[in-house]
Short mmCIF file of C-alpha atoms and ligand atoms in Angstrom, two decimals:
data_model
loop_
_atom_site.label_atom_id
_atom_site.label_comp_id
_atom_site.label_asym_id
_atom_site.label_seq_id
_atom_site.Cartn_x
_atom_site.Cartn_y
_atom_site.Cartn_z
CA MET H 1 0.00 0.00 0.00
CA ASP H 2 1.10 3.54 -0.77
CA LYS H 3 1.86 5.20 2.57
CA THR H 4 2.88 8.60 1.29
CA ARG H 5 -0.46 10.20 0.52
CA GLU H 6 -2.06 13.11 2.39
CA ILE H 7 -3.61 11.82 5.64
CA SER H 8 -7.07 13.01 4.57
CA GLU H 9 -7.02 10.60 1.62
CA TYR H 10 -7.19 7.60 3.97
CA LEU H 11 -9.99 8.90 6.17
CA GLY H 12 -13.77 8.65 6.20
CA ASP H 13 -15.98 10.40 8.78
CA VAL H 14 -14.92 11.23 12.32
CA LEU H 15 -16.56 8.59 14.49
CA VAL H 16 -15.45 9.92 17.88
CA SER H 17 -14.13 13.45 18.31
CA LYS H 18 -11.05 14.44 20.25
CA GLU H 19 -13.25 16.28 22.78
CA ARG H 20 -15.42 13.23 23.38
CA ILE H 21 -12.30 11.06 23.79
CA GLN H 22 -10.81 13.48 26.34
CA GLU H 23 -14.04 13.39 28.34
CA MET H 24 -14.08 9.59 28.24
CA VAL H 25 -10.46 9.36 29.44
CA LYS H 26 -11.09 11.77 32.32
CA ASP H 27 -14.10 9.78 33.38
CA LEU H 28 -12.24 6.45 33.36
CA GLY H 29 -9.34 8.06 35.26
CA ARG H 30 -11.75 9.28 37.94
CA ARG H 31 -13.34 5.84 38.29
CA ILE H 32 -10.01 4.03 38.54
CA THR H 33 -8.71 6.59 41.07
CA GLU H 34 -11.80 5.99 43.21
CA ASP H 35 -11.77 2.17 42.89
CA TYR H 36 -8.07 1.69 43.70
CA LYS H 37 -7.44 4.15 46.54
CA GLY H 38 -5.03 2.54 49.04
CA LYS H 39 -4.27 -0.34 46.68
CA LYS H 40 -1.09 -1.28 44.86
CA LEU H 41 -1.97 -0.94 41.18
CA ILE H 42 -0.11 -1.61 37.96
CA LEU H 43 -1.43 -0.62 34.55
CA ILE H 44 -0.20 -2.79 31.69
CA GLY H 45 -0.51 -1.16 28.28
CA VAL H 46 -0.85 -3.31 25.17
CA LEU H 47 1.49 -2.11 22.43
CA LYS H 48 1.38 -0.73 19.99
CA GLY H 49 -2.25 0.38 19.71
CA GLY H 50 -2.75 1.10 23.41
CA PHE H 51 0.10 3.58 23.84
CA VAL H 52 -1.83 6.79 23.12
CA PHE H 53 -4.73 5.89 25.40
CA MET H 54 -2.33 4.65 28.09
CA ALA H 55 -0.37 7.92 28.04
CA ASP H 56 -3.56 9.96 28.45
CA LEU H 57 -5.19 7.65 30.99
CA VAL H 58 -2.30 7.43 33.47
CA ARG H 59 -2.29 11.22 33.76
CA GLU H 60 -5.96 11.19 34.78
CA ILE H 61 -5.32 8.71 37.60
CA LYS H 62 -4.55 10.55 40.83
CA ILE H 63 -3.04 7.78 42.96
CA PRO H 64 0.48 6.30 42.78
CA ILE H 65 0.59 3.60 40.12
CA GLU H 66 3.17 1.50 38.37
CA MET H 67 3.04 0.98 34.65
CA ASP H 68 4.49 -1.42 32.14
CA PHE H 69 3.90 -2.54 28.58
CA ILE H 70 3.53 -5.74 26.66
CA ALA H 71 3.54 -6.15 22.91
CA VAL H 72 1.36 -8.59 21.04
CA SER H 73 0.66 -9.17 17.43
CA SER H 74 -2.38 -10.90 16.01
CA TYR H 75 -0.98 -12.19 12.72
CA GLY H 76 -2.22 -10.38 9.64
CA SER H 77 -1.69 -6.77 8.79
CA SER H 78 -4.88 -5.37 7.28
CA THR H 79 -8.43 -4.99 8.60
CA LYS H 80 -9.12 -8.55 9.81
CA THR H 81 -7.66 -10.28 12.88
CA SER H 82 -6.53 -13.86 12.38
CA GLY H 83 -7.30 -14.82 15.95
CA VAL H 84 -3.82 -16.17 16.64
CA VAL H 85 -2.04 -14.04 19.23
CA ARG H 86 1.72 -13.88 19.54
CA LEU H 87 3.51 -12.35 22.54
CA ILE H 88 6.39 -10.18 21.35
CA LYS H 89 7.35 -8.41 24.58
CA ASP H 90 6.51 -9.44 28.13
CA ILE H 91 6.65 -7.41 31.37
CA ASP H 92 9.50 -7.96 33.80
CA VAL H 93 7.86 -7.56 37.22
CA PRO H 94 5.97 -10.16 39.27
CA LEU H 95 2.23 -9.55 39.70
CA ASN H 96 1.41 -11.58 42.81
CA ASP H 97 1.41 -8.54 45.12
CA LYS H 98 -0.45 -6.17 42.78
CA HIS H 99 -3.83 -5.29 41.37
CA VAL H 100 -3.63 -5.29 37.58
CA ILE H 101 -5.47 -3.39 34.86
CA ILE H 102 -4.74 -4.27 31.23
CA VAL H 103 -5.08 -1.19 29.00
CA GLU H 104 -6.14 -1.80 25.37
CA ASP H 105 -7.09 0.41 22.45
CA ILE H 106 -10.08 -1.61 21.25
CA ILE H 107 -11.89 -4.91 21.79
CA ASP H 108 -12.98 -6.51 18.58
CA SER H 109 -13.26 -10.33 18.48
CA GLY H 110 -12.08 -10.45 22.11
CA LEU H 111 -9.41 -13.04 21.31
CA THR H 112 -6.38 -10.90 22.22
CA LEU H 113 -7.68 -10.04 25.67
CA THR H 114 -8.89 -13.55 26.36
CA TYR H 115 -5.36 -14.73 25.72
CA LEU H 116 -3.82 -11.96 27.86
CA LYS H 117 -6.27 -12.51 30.73
CA GLU H 118 -5.35 -16.17 30.89
CA MET H 119 -1.65 -15.40 30.73
CA PHE H 120 -1.78 -12.81 33.54
CA SER H 121 -4.21 -14.81 35.71
CA ALA H 122 -1.63 -17.57 35.85
CA ARG H 123 0.71 -15.11 37.62
CA ASN H 124 -1.76 -14.75 40.50
CA PRO H 125 -2.34 -10.98 40.71
CA LEU H 126 -4.52 -9.68 43.59
CA SER H 127 -7.09 -8.78 40.93
CA LEU H 128 -7.21 -8.46 37.15
CA LYS H 129 -9.38 -6.09 35.15
CA ILE H 130 -9.55 -4.71 31.63
CA CYS H 131 -9.77 -1.10 30.52
CA THR H 132 -10.43 -0.38 26.85
CA ALA H 133 -10.81 2.92 25.04
CA PHE H 134 -13.19 1.53 22.42
CA ASP H 135 -15.38 -1.53 22.11
CA LYS H 136 -17.01 -3.21 19.08
CA PRO H 137 -19.32 -5.72 20.85
CA ASP H 138 -21.02 -6.74 17.57
CA ARG H 139 -17.84 -8.49 16.44
CA ARG H 140 -17.20 -10.65 19.49
CA LYS H 141 -16.15 -14.26 18.83
CA VAL H 142 -15.71 -15.10 22.52
CA GLU H 143 -17.57 -13.79 25.55
CA LEU H 144 -15.53 -10.96 27.05
CA THR H 145 -16.46 -7.68 28.72
CA ALA H 146 -14.16 -4.99 30.01
CA GLU H 147 -14.73 -3.64 33.51
CA TYR H 148 -13.81 -0.18 32.19
CA THR H 149 -15.10 0.64 28.71
CA GLY H 150 -14.63 4.05 27.15
CA ILE H 151 -16.85 4.29 24.09
CA THR H 152 -18.87 1.60 22.33
CA ILE H 153 -18.73 1.89 18.54
CA PRO H 154 -20.44 0.15 15.60
CA ASP H 155 -18.83 -2.55 13.47
CA LYS H 156 -16.54 -0.28 11.43
CA TYR H 157 -12.79 -0.38 10.88
CA VAL H 158 -11.43 2.67 12.70
CA VAL H 159 -8.09 4.50 12.82
CA GLY H 160 -6.49 7.22 14.90
CA TYR H 161 -5.91 7.67 18.64
CA GLY H 162 -3.39 4.79 18.57
CA LEU H 163 -5.30 2.57 16.15
CA ASP H 164 -3.60 1.78 12.86
CA TYR H 165 -4.19 0.60 9.36
CA ASP H 166 -1.17 -1.41 8.22
CA GLY H 167 1.04 0.46 10.69
CA ILE H 168 0.00 4.01 9.83
CA LEU H 169 -2.60 6.55 11.04
CA ARG H 170 -2.06 6.04 14.80
CA ASN H 171 -1.08 9.69 15.19
CA LEU H 172 -4.51 11.30 14.95
CA HIS H 173 -6.37 13.05 17.78
CA ASP H 174 -9.81 11.85 16.68
CA LEU H 175 -11.12 8.38 15.84
CA TYR H 176 -12.01 8.04 12.15
CA GLU H 177 -13.59 5.47 9.93
CA LEU H 178 -11.04 4.19 7.45
CA ASP H 179 -12.07 5.20 3.93
CA GLU H 180 -13.39 2.09 2.16
CA LYS H 181 -11.37 2.78 -0.95
CA VAL H 182 -8.17 2.19 1.05
CA TYR H 183 -8.84 -1.52 1.53
CA LYS H 184 -11.34 -2.42 -1.21
P1 IMP R 1 -9.36 -8.59 19.01
O1 IMP R 1 -10.06 -9.02 17.73
O2 IMP R 1 -10.37 -8.23 20.09
O3 IMP R 1 -8.41 -9.65 19.45
O4 IMP R 1 -8.55 -7.28 18.68
C1 IMP R 1 -7.22 -7.36 18.29
C2 IMP R 1 -6.59 -6.09 17.93
O5 IMP R 1 -7.02 -5.75 16.64
C3 IMP R 1 -6.86 -4.84 18.76
O6 IMP R 1 -6.07 -4.74 19.89
C4 IMP R 1 -6.48 -3.77 17.75
O7 IMP R 1 -5.09 -3.53 17.80
C5 IMP R 1 -6.87 -4.39 16.44
N1 IMP R 1 -8.14 -3.84 15.95
C6 IMP R 1 -9.37 -4.31 16.10
N2 IMP R 1 -10.29 -3.54 15.49
C7 IMP R 1 -9.59 -2.51 14.96
C8 IMP R 1 -9.96 -1.35 14.21
O8 IMP R 1 -11.14 -1.06 13.91
N3 IMP R 1 -8.92 -0.53 13.83
C9 IMP R 1 -7.62 -0.78 14.12
N4 IMP R 1 -7.24 -1.85 14.83
C10 IMP R 1 -8.22 -2.70 15.24
MG1 MG R 2 -3.45 -3.24 15.61
#
C-alpha cells in the first residue's frame, strides 16, 4: 500500500471526536482513582495500539501507580484479525502482590484479551481487570467484557488515537472510519 499520501485521503468520517475522547479518558481516570485508593496498582498497556490511550489515561489517575507494557501481534496486517495471538514483549515484574489493569485500544473479536487474561491470571495478581478505550461488541467471537469501557462503537474499521491501518494513522487526535477505498 502507498503510505505517502495526504492523511485526509485515507480517512472517512470522524466517528469519535477528540473532545469526546478526552471526556471519556477523564471519566475512566476518575473511576479508577476511586476504585483503587489505598491499593497497589499496575497498569499494563498493550502495544502498539494502546500507547496513546495509556499515556492519556495514566495522567488522569490521581493515585500512585506503576506501569508497564507488553507487545502482542495478532498475525495479519490489514483490517481482519486472524485470531492467533503472539507475545512479542513481556513485562518484567511479578504480579502476585499487585492489582492489575490491562489497557487496550479496542476490543474486537475479544481473542487478544482472552489470551492476555489467561496469561496474567496464571501469575496470581490480587485482581485483574480490563480497561479499553473503544469496544465493538457486535464483532465478538468469545464472551468478554471490560470492567472499564470508554466508548462503544459500531462494526466499522477505525483509525487514529493509537489505532492503525497497516502500521500508519495512529497519530490522529480523533477516531475516524477508514475510507473504504483504502482496503477495497
Ligand atoms: P481482538 O479481535 O479483540 O483480538 O482485537 C485485536 C486487535 O485488533 C486490537 O487490539 C487492535 O489492535 C486491532 N483492531 C481491532 N479492530 C480494529 C480497528 O477497527 N482498527 C484498528 N485496529 C483494530
Ligand atoms: Mg493493531
